[in-house]
CSV table of C-alpha atoms and ligand atoms in Angstrom, one decimal:
chain,number,residue,atom,x,y,z
A,1,UNK,CA,25.6,9.0,35.9
A,2,UNK,CA,22.0,7.3,36.0
A,3,UNK,CA,20.1,7.5,32.6
A,4,UNK,CA,16.6,6.5,32.9
A,5,UNK,CA,14.6,5.0,29.7
A,6,UNK,CA,12.1,7.8,30.1
A,7,UNK,CA,12.3,10.9,32.2
A,8,UNK,CA,8.7,11.9,33.1
A,9,UNK,CA,9.5,13.8,36.1
A,10,UNK,CA,11.9,16.2,34.5
A,11,UNK,CA,9.2,17.1,31.9
A,12,UNK,CA,6.9,17.7,34.7
A,13,UNK,CA,9.0,20.2,36.3
A,14,UNK,CA,9.2,22.3,32.9
A,15,UNK,CA,5.5,22.7,32.9
A,16,UNK,CA,4.6,22.5,36.4
A,17,UNK,CA,3.6,26.3,36.3
A,18,UNK,CA,1.0,25.5,33.6
A,19,UNK,CA,-0.4,22.0,34.4
A,20,UNK,CA,-1.1,22.2,38.1
A,21,UNK,CA,-3.5,25.1,37.7
A,22,UNK,CA,-5.2,23.5,34.7
A,23,UNK,CA,-5.7,20.3,36.9
A,24,UNK,CA,-6.7,22.0,40.1
A,25,UNK,CA,-9.3,23.8,37.8
A,26,UNK,CA,-11.1,20.5,37.0
A,27,UNK,CA,-11.4,20.0,40.4
A,28,UNK,CA,-12.9,23.6,41.3
A,29,UNK,CA,-15.5,23.2,38.3
A,30,UNK,CA,-16.1,19.6,39.2
A,31,UNK,CA,-16.7,18.6,35.5
A,32,UNK,CA,-14.8,15.3,35.9
A,33,UNK,CA,-16.8,13.3,33.2
A,34,UNK,CA,-16.8,14.5,29.7
A,35,UNK,CA,-16.1,18.1,31.0
A,36,UNK,CA,-15.1,20.9,29.1
A,37,UNK,CA,-11.4,20.1,28.8
A,38,UNK,CA,-12.3,17.1,26.9
A,39,UNK,CA,-14.2,19.0,24.3
A,40,UNK,CA,-11.5,21.6,24.1
A,41,UNK,CA,-8.9,18.8,23.7
A,42,UNK,CA,-10.9,17.2,21.0
A,43,UNK,CA,-11.0,20.2,19.2
A,44,UNK,CA,-7.3,21.1,19.5
A,45,UNK,CA,-6.1,17.5,18.6
A,46,UNK,CA,-8.5,17.2,15.5
A,47,UNK,CA,-7.0,20.6,14.4
A,48,UNK,CA,-3.3,19.5,15.3
A,49,UNK,CA,-3.7,16.1,13.1
A,50,UNK,CA,-5.6,18.2,10.4
A,51,UNK,CA,-8.9,16.1,10.7
A,52,UNK,CA,-12.4,16.9,11.0
A,53,UNK,CA,-13.1,14.8,14.3
A,54,UNK,CA,-11.2,13.7,17.6
A,55,UNK,CA,-13.0,11.7,19.9
A,56,UNK,CA,-11.1,11.3,23.3
A,57,UNK,CA,-11.1,7.8,25.0
A,58,UNK,CA,-9.6,6.0,27.9
A,59,UNK,CA,-6.4,4.5,26.2
A,60,UNK,CA,-4.8,3.9,22.9
A,61,UNK,CA,-6.2,0.0,23.1
A,62,UNK,CA,-9.7,1.4,23.5
A,63,UNK,CA,-9.3,3.9,20.5
A,64,UNK,CA,-8.0,1.0,18.2
A,65,UNK,CA,-11.1,-1.6,19.5
A,66,UNK,CA,-13.7,1.2,19.3
A,67,UNK,CA,-12.8,1.8,15.8
A,68,UNK,CA,-12.8,-1.9,14.7
A,69,UNK,CA,-16.5,-2.1,16.4
A,70,UNK,CA,-17.6,1.2,14.8
A,71,UNK,CA,-17.0,-0.2,11.3
A,72,UNK,CA,-19.0,-3.3,12.4
A,73,UNK,CA,-16.0,-5.4,11.8
A,74,UNK,CA,-16.2,-8.6,14.0
A,75,UNK,CA,-16.9,-12.4,13.9
A,76,UNK,CA,-15.7,-13.9,10.6
A,77,UNK,CA,-13.9,-10.8,9.7
A,78,UNK,CA,-10.1,-10.5,9.1
A,79,UNK,CA,-8.1,-7.3,9.9
A,80,UNK,CA,-4.4,-7.5,8.5
A,81,UNK,CA,-1.7,-5.8,10.8
A,82,UNK,CA,2.2,-6.2,11.5
A,83,UNK,CA,3.5,-9.2,13.2
A,84,UNK,CA,6.2,-7.0,15.2
A,85,UNK,CA,3.8,-4.9,17.0
A,86,UNK,CA,2.8,-4.2,20.7
A,87,UNK,CA,-0.1,-6.7,21.7
A,88,UNK,CA,-2.8,-3.9,22.1
A,89,UNK,CA,-2.9,-3.6,18.2
A,90,UNK,CA,-4.1,-7.3,17.9
A,91,UNK,CA,-6.0,-7.4,20.9
A,92,UNK,CA,-8.3,-4.4,19.6
A,93,UNK,CA,-9.0,-6.8,16.5
A,94,UNK,CA,-9.6,-10.0,18.5
A,95,UNK,CA,-11.3,-8.6,21.2
A,96,UNK,CA,-14.0,-7.2,19.1
A,97,UNK,CA,-14.5,-10.5,17.6
A,98,UNK,CA,-12.4,-10.2,14.3
A,99,UNK,CA,-9.3,-12.0,13.5
A,100,UNK,CA,-5.8,-10.5,13.2
A,101,UNK,CA,-3.8,-11.6,10.1
A,102,UNK,CA,0.0,-10.8,10.3
A,103,UNK,CA,2.4,-9.8,7.9
A,104,UNK,CA,6.0,-9.5,8.5
A,105,UNK,CA,8.1,-6.0,8.8
A,106,UNK,CA,10.0,-4.1,6.1
A,107,UNK,CA,13.6,-4.6,7.1
A,108,UNK,CA,14.6,-1.0,7.0
A,109,UNK,CA,11.9,0.8,8.7
A,110,UNK,CA,10.6,-1.9,10.8
A,111,UNK,CA,6.9,-1.3,9.7
A,112,UNK,CA,4.5,-3.6,8.0
A,113,UNK,CA,6.0,-4.4,4.5
A,114,UNK,CA,3.7,-3.3,2.2
A,115,UNK,CA,4.8,-5.5,-0.6
A,116,UNK,CA,3.5,-8.5,1.4
A,117,UNK,CA,0.1,-7.3,2.5
A,118,UNK,CA,-1.7,-8.6,-0.7
A,119,UNK,CA,-0.7,-12.0,-0.4
A,120,UNK,CA,-2.6,-11.9,3.1
A,121,UNK,CA,-5.6,-10.6,1.7
A,122,UNK,CA,-8.7,-13.1,1.7
A,123,UNK,CA,-12.3,-12.8,1.1
A,124,UNK,CA,-12.8,-12.0,4.8
A,125,UNK,CA,-10.4,-9.2,4.9
A,126,UNK,CA,-12.1,-5.9,5.9
A,127,UNK,CA,-9.1,-3.7,7.0
A,128,UNK,CA,-5.4,-3.0,7.1
A,129,UNK,CA,-4.2,-1.7,10.3
A,130,UNK,CA,-0.6,-0.3,9.7
A,131,UNK,CA,1.2,0.6,13.1
A,132,UNK,CA,3.5,3.6,12.8
A,133,UNK,CA,6.1,1.9,14.9
A,134,UNK,CA,8.7,3.8,17.0
A,135,UNK,CA,7.4,6.9,15.5
A,136,UNK,CA,8.0,6.6,11.9
A,137,UNK,CA,4.9,6.2,9.7
A,138,UNK,CA,4.2,3.1,7.6
A,139,UNK,CA,4.2,3.5,3.9
A,140,UNK,CA,0.7,5.0,3.5
A,141,UNK,CA,0.6,5.7,0.1
A,142,UNK,CA,1.4,1.9,-1.2
A,143,UNK,CA,-1.0,0.8,1.8
A,144,UNK,CA,-3.8,3.1,0.5
A,145,UNK,CA,-3.3,1.8,-3.0
A,146,UNK,CA,-4.0,-1.6,-2.1
A,147,UNK,CA,-6.9,-0.8,0.1
A,148,UNK,CA,-8.5,1.1,-2.6
A,149,UNK,CA,-7.7,-1.9,-5.1
A,150,UNK,CA,-9.4,-4.4,-2.8
A,151,UNK,CA,-12.0,-2.1,-1.1
A,152,UNK,CA,-10.7,-2.3,2.3
A,153,UNK,CA,-10.8,0.4,5.2
A,154,UNK,CA,-7.3,1.4,6.6
A,155,UNK,CA,-7.1,2.1,10.2
A,156,UNK,CA,-3.8,3.6,11.5
A,157,UNK,CA,-2.3,2.4,15.0
A,158,UNK,CA,-0.9,5.9,15.8
A,159,UNK,CA,0.0,4.9,19.4
A,160,UNK,CA,3.6,5.7,18.9
A,161,UNK,CA,3.3,8.7,16.4
A,162,UNK,CA,1.7,11.6,18.0
A,163,UNK,CA,3.1,14.6,15.4
A,164,UNK,CA,4.8,12.2,13.1
A,165,UNK,CA,4.2,13.1,9.3
A,166,UNK,CA,4.1,11.2,6.0
A,167,UNK,CA,5.0,13.3,2.9
A,168,UNK,CA,4.2,16.4,5.0
A,169,UNK,CA,0.8,15.0,6.4
A,170,UNK,CA,0.1,14.1,9.7
A,171,UNK,CA,-0.2,10.8,11.5
A,172,UNK,CA,-4.1,10.3,12.2
A,173,UNK,CA,-5.0,11.9,9.0
A,174,UNK,CA,-4.1,9.1,6.4
A,175,UNK,CA,-6.5,6.3,7.4
A,176,UNK,CA,-10.5,6.1,7.5
A,177,UNK,CA,-9.6,6.3,11.2
A,178,UNK,CA,-6.7,6.4,13.6
A,179,UNK,CA,-6.0,5.5,17.3
A,180,UNK,CA,-3.8,7.3,19.5
A,181,UNK,CA,-2.4,6.5,23.1
A,182,UNK,CA,-1.7,9.0,25.8
A,183,UNK,CA,-0.2,6.7,27.9
A,184,UNK,CA,2.5,8.5,30.3
A,185,UNK,CA,5.5,7.3,28.2
A,186,UNK,CA,4.1,8.1,24.9
A,187,UNK,CA,5.4,11.2,22.9
A,188,UNK,CA,2.1,13.1,24.0
A,189,UNK,CA,1.6,11.1,27.4
A,190,UNK,CA,-1.2,11.9,30.0
A,191,UNK,CA,-0.7,11.5,33.8
A,192,UNK,CA,-2.5,8.2,33.5
A,193,UNK,CA,-4.1,6.4,30.8
A,194,UNK,CA,-5.7,8.0,27.7
A,195,UNK,CA,-6.3,7.9,24.1
A,196,UNK,CA,-8.0,9.3,21.2
A,197,UNK,CA,-9.6,8.5,17.6
A,198,UNK,CA,-9.2,10.5,14.8
A,199,UNK,CA,-11.3,10.3,11.5
A,200,UNK,CA,-12.9,12.5,8.8
A,201,UNK,CA,-16.0,10.7,8.8
A,202,UNK,CA,-18.8,12.4,10.7
A,203,UNK,CA,-20.6,9.2,11.4
A,204,UNK,CA,-17.9,7.2,12.6
A,205,UNK,CA,-17.0,10.0,15.1
A,206,UNK,CA,-20.7,10.3,16.5
A,207,UNK,CA,-20.7,6.3,16.5
A,208,UNK,CA,-17.5,6.3,18.5
A,209,UNK,CA,-18.9,8.9,20.9
A,210,UNK,CA,-21.8,6.7,21.8
A,211,UNK,CA,-19.9,3.5,22.0
A,212,UNK,CA,-17.3,5.2,24.5
A,213,UNK,CA,-20.2,6.7,26.4
A,214,UNK,CA,-22.4,3.3,27.4
A,215,UNK,CA,-24.3,4.1,23.9
A,216,UNK,CA,-26.0,7.2,25.2
A,217,UNK,CA,-25.9,10.8,23.7
A,218,UNK,CA,-29.0,11.7,26.0
A,219,UNK,CA,-28.9,10.8,29.5
A,220,UNK,CA,-30.4,7.2,30.2
A,221,UNK,CA,-31.4,7.1,26.4
A,222,UNK,CA,-29.4,4.2,24.9
A,223,UNK,CA,-29.1,3.7,21.2
A,224,UNK,CA,-26.5,1.0,21.2
A,225,UNK,CA,-24.9,-1.3,23.6
A,226,UNK,CA,-22.1,0.6,24.6
A,227,UNK,CA,-18.7,0.5,26.8
A,228,UNK,CA,-17.5,2.9,29.2
A,229,UNK,CA,-14.3,4.2,27.5
A,230,UNK,CA,-14.5,8.0,28.2
A,231,UNK,CA,-11.4,10.4,28.5
A,232,UNK,CA,-11.0,11.7,31.8
A,233,UNK,CA,-11.3,15.3,32.1
A,234,UNK,CA,-8.3,15.7,34.4
A,235,UNK,CA,-6.0,13.8,31.6
A,236,UNK,CA,-7.7,16.2,29.1
A,237,UNK,CA,-6.7,19.2,31.0
A,238,UNK,CA,-3.3,17.6,31.1
A,239,UNK,CA,-3.0,16.9,27.4
A,240,UNK,CA,-4.1,20.6,26.5
A,241,UNK,CA,-1.0,21.9,28.3
A,242,UNK,CA,1.1,19.4,26.8
A,243,UNK,CA,-0.2,19.5,23.1
A,244,UNK,CA,1.4,22.9,22.3
A,245,UNK,CA,4.9,21.7,23.5
A,246,UNK,CA,4.7,18.3,21.5
A,247,UNK,CA,6.3,19.7,18.4
A,248,UNK,CA,9.4,20.9,20.3
A,249,UNK,CA,9.5,17.5,22.2
A,250,UNK,CA,9.6,15.8,19.3
A,251,UNK,CA,12.4,17.9,17.6
A,252,UNK,CA,14.4,17.3,21.1
A,253,UNK,CA,14.1,13.5,20.4
A,254,UNK,CA,14.8,14.0,16.5
A,255,UNK,CA,18.2,16.0,17.8
A,256,UNK,CA,18.9,13.3,20.3
A,257,UNK,CA,18.7,10.6,17.6
A,258,UNK,CA,20.8,12.4,15.3
A,259,UNK,CA,23.6,12.7,18.1
A,260,UNK,CA,23.1,9.0,18.6
A,261,UNK,CA,23.4,8.3,14.8
A,262,UNK,CA,26.6,10.4,14.4
A,263,UNK,CA,28.3,8.8,17.6
A,264,UNK,CA,27.4,5.0,16.6
A,265,UNK,CA,27.8,5.5,13.0
A,266,UNK,CA,31.2,3.8,12.5
A,267,UNK,CA,30.2,0.7,14.8
A,268,UNK,CA,29.3,-2.9,13.7
A,269,UNK,CA,25.6,-2.4,14.7
A,270,UNK,CA,22.4,-1.1,12.8
A,271,UNK,CA,21.2,2.4,13.8
A,272,UNK,CA,17.4,3.3,12.5
A,273,UNK,CA,16.7,4.3,9.0
A,274,UNK,CA,14.4,7.1,8.3
A,275,UNK,CA,12.4,6.6,4.9
A,276,UNK,CA,12.6,9.6,2.7
A,277,UNK,CA,8.7,9.9,2.9
A,278,UNK,CA,8.7,10.3,6.8
A,279,UNK,CA,9.4,12.8,9.6
A,280,UNK,CA,10.2,10.4,12.3
A,281,UNK,CA,9.5,11.4,15.9
A,282,UNK,CA,11.6,8.7,17.6
A,283,UNK,CA,9.1,7.6,20.2
A,284,UNK,CA,11.9,4.7,20.4
A,285,UNK,CA,15.5,4.9,19.4
A,286,UNK,CA,15.9,1.2,18.4
A,287,UNK,CA,19.3,-0.3,17.4
A,288,UNK,CA,20.3,-3.8,16.2
A,289,UNK,CA,23.3,-6.0,17.2
A,290,UNK,CA,24.8,-9.2,18.0
A,291,UNK,CA,24.9,-9.8,21.7
A,292,UNK,CA,22.0,-7.8,22.7
A,293,UNK,CA,21.4,-9.1,26.0
A,294,UNK,CA,24.8,-8.9,27.0
A,295,UNK,CA,24.9,-5.2,25.9
A,296,UNK,CA,21.8,-4.5,28.1
A,297,UNK,CA,23.4,-6.0,31.1
A,298,UNK,CA,26.7,-3.9,30.4
A,299,UNK,CA,24.5,-0.6,30.2
A,300,UNK,CA,22.6,-1.6,33.4
A,301,UNK,CA,25.9,-1.9,35.3
A,302,UNK,CA,26.6,1.7,33.9
A,303,UNK,CA,23.3,2.9,35.1
A,304,UNK,CA,21.7,2.9,31.7
A,305,UNK,CA,18.2,1.6,31.1
A,306,UNK,CA,17.3,0.2,28.1
A,307,UNK,CA,14.3,-1.7,26.5
A,308,UNK,CA,13.0,-4.3,24.0
A,309,UNK,CA,10.2,-3.4,21.9
A,310,UNK,CA,9.1,-6.2,21.5
A,311,UNK,CA,10.9,-9.4,22.5
A,312,UNK,CA,8.1,-11.7,21.3
A,313,UNK,CA,6.4,-11.3,18.2
A,314,UNK,CA,2.6,-11.7,18.3
A,315,UNK,CA,2.5,-15.0,16.4
A,316,UNK,CA,4.9,-16.5,18.9
A,317,UNK,CA,2.8,-15.2,22.0
A,318,UNK,CA,0.7,-17.9,23.9
A,319,UNK,CA,-2.3,-15.7,23.8
A,320,UNK,CA,-2.3,-16.2,19.9
A,321,UNK,CA,-1.8,-19.7,19.8
A,322,UNK,CA,-5.2,-20.1,18.3
A,323,UNK,CA,-4.0,-18.3,15.1
A,324,UNK,CA,-2.0,-21.5,14.2
A,325,UNK,CA,1.0,-19.5,13.2
A,326,UNK,CA,4.6,-21.1,13.5
A,327,UNK,CA,8.2,-20.1,14.0
A,328,UNK,CA,9.4,-19.3,10.8
A,329,UNK,CA,6.3,-17.8,9.2
A,330,UNK,CA,7.6,-14.3,9.7
A,331,UNK,CA,11.5,-14.4,9.3
A,332,UNK,CA,12.4,-10.7,9.6
A,333,UNK,CA,10.4,-10.0,12.7
A,334,UNK,CA,11.7,-13.2,14.4
A,335,UNK,CA,15.3,-12.3,13.5
A,336,UNK,CA,15.1,-8.9,14.7
A,337,UNK,CA,13.2,-9.9,17.9
A,338,UNK,CA,16.7,-11.2,18.9
A,339,UNK,CA,18.8,-8.2,17.7
A,340,UNK,CA,16.7,-5.1,18.6
A,341,UNK,CA,17.5,-3.0,21.8
A,342,UNK,CA,15.9,0.3,22.6
A,343,UNK,CA,18.3,3.1,24.0
A,344,UNK,CA,16.8,5.8,26.3
A,345,UNK,CA,15.5,8.7,24.2
A,346,UNK,CA,13.2,11.6,25.5
A,347,UNK,CA,13.1,15.2,24.8
A,348,UNK,CA,15.3,16.2,27.8
A,349,UNK,CA,18.3,13.8,26.9
A,350,UNK,CA,20.8,16.1,26.3
A,351,UNK,CA,24.0,15.5,24.1
A,352,UNK,CA,26.3,14.7,27.3
A,353,UNK,CA,23.9,11.9,28.2
A,354,UNK,CA,23.5,10.8,24.5
A,355,UNK,CA,27.4,10.6,24.4
A,356,UNK,CA,27.6,8.7,27.7
A,357,UNK,CA,25.0,6.1,26.5
A,358,UNK,CA,26.9,6.2,23.1
A,359,UNK,CA,30.3,5.6,24.8
A,360,UNK,CA,29.1,2.7,26.8
A,361,UNK,CA,27.8,1.0,23.6
A,362,UNK,CA,31.0,1.7,22.1
A,363,UNK,CA,33.1,0.4,24.9
A,364,UNK,CA,30.8,-2.9,24.7
A,365,UNK,CA,31.2,-3.3,21.0
A,366,UNK,CA,35.0,-2.9,21.0
A,367,UNK,CA,35.6,-5.3,23.8
A,368,UNK,CA,33.4,-7.9,22.3
A,369,UNK,CA,35.3,-7.5,18.8
A,370,UNK,CA,38.5,-7.7,20.6
A,371,UNK,CA,37.9,-11.1,22.8
A,372,UNK,CA,36.5,-12.5,19.0
A,373,UNK,CA,39.9,-11.7,17.5
A,374,UNK,CA,42.1,-14.6,16.6
A,375,UNK,CA,44.9,-15.5,19.0
A,376,UNK,CA,47.7,-14.8,16.4
A,377,UNK,CA,46.3,-11.4,15.7
A,378,UNK,CA,46.0,-10.5,19.4
A,379,UNK,CA,49.3,-11.3,20.4
A,380,UNK,CA,50.8,-9.5,17.4
B,1,LIG,C1,1.0,1.8,23.5
B,1,LIG,C2,0.7,1.3,22.3
B,1,LIG,C3,-1.0,1.0,22.1
B,1,LIG,C4,-1.9,1.1,23.1
B,1,LIG,O1,-1.7,1.9,24.0
B,1,LIG,P1,-2.4,2.2,25.4
B,1,LIG,O2,-2.8,3.5,25.7
B,1,LIG,O3,-1.5,1.6,26.2
B,1,LIG,O4,-3.6,1.3,25.6
B,1,LIG,C5,-1.4,0.4,21.0
B,1,LIG,N1,-0.3,0.1,20.1
B,1,LIG,C6,0.9,0.5,20.1
B,1,LIG,C7,1.9,0.4,18.9
B,1,LIG,C8,1.4,1.2,21.2
B,1,LIG,O5,2.5,1.4,21.3
């Protein structure tokens, strides 16, 4: 059996009857740039997230960077985020000219440890950017309480959390603004790059509309120095077809996660914890164990793909040497970087395939345990 990490082709086959005509219709209409499907998708995604505004952009990274810029956060300002995130989170902050200030992760949920945020606040802090990592939302009530107390903004990095909930409320609706990614492998993936900003603030939505479109609302009249970060009409057409399926797909991921959890429960490894406030959508299914690298090799030999999210924490990346952090600064993040491994998960991963992966993990773990047994016991 071959088990890929994600299976974009099988999902395409499911929706081909819907998505092919939607893409062809864009070509027939010819409204390739900020066409009808972009406006429609923005309306539909805002409604889905339960917010007033959605602005389609060309990637999750752009969504986050435009948020930072729209709030006039730049040189001399600091934004607090997690040390164990994907680099796009911190690039959005530093490419806007501001400084990312990192905080370690919670040992159970892998999200930013809210109890450590206040210690990272300085007079230059402008915002907190929690990342809803692996598809489980950060502890937003705790984060919002800190933000309120210190007069800070909250930006959600919801790139991995399309459709996730916190105490029943949707990702993208709990901060001042949120950035989503529609990278093909994300829970709501386009057929190329894409992203969106959600917000309830009409002025910020308007400013991001200007910034994504070279600073113009009226053609050739440029109110500000903008960028070219528009969501493609063809990608919006794909996303419009996919959005109505998202809840079912996320339920499929949750089903696969529950099966993994049941099959791996008795092994000496750590399966994901879902906080009682969260509806986890399992963008990734991340376990922790010793001998992680050897497990990945073993899985590969059995045709099973696996991944690392992420192998090197932000503060140990050469790109961020300038921040002046050292090894030891974020002990939980650092320890976990050596132990994490992401098993295949996608909506179409059925119980038989989950069982095949779980069986391979079990065989590896038991073989390792036997190797490590003292001679006397083994000889018994
Ligand atoms: C994918 C991702 C992004 C960036 O999204 P792109 O669409 O690839 O630019 C940002 N933050 C996190 C946590 C992500 O997983």
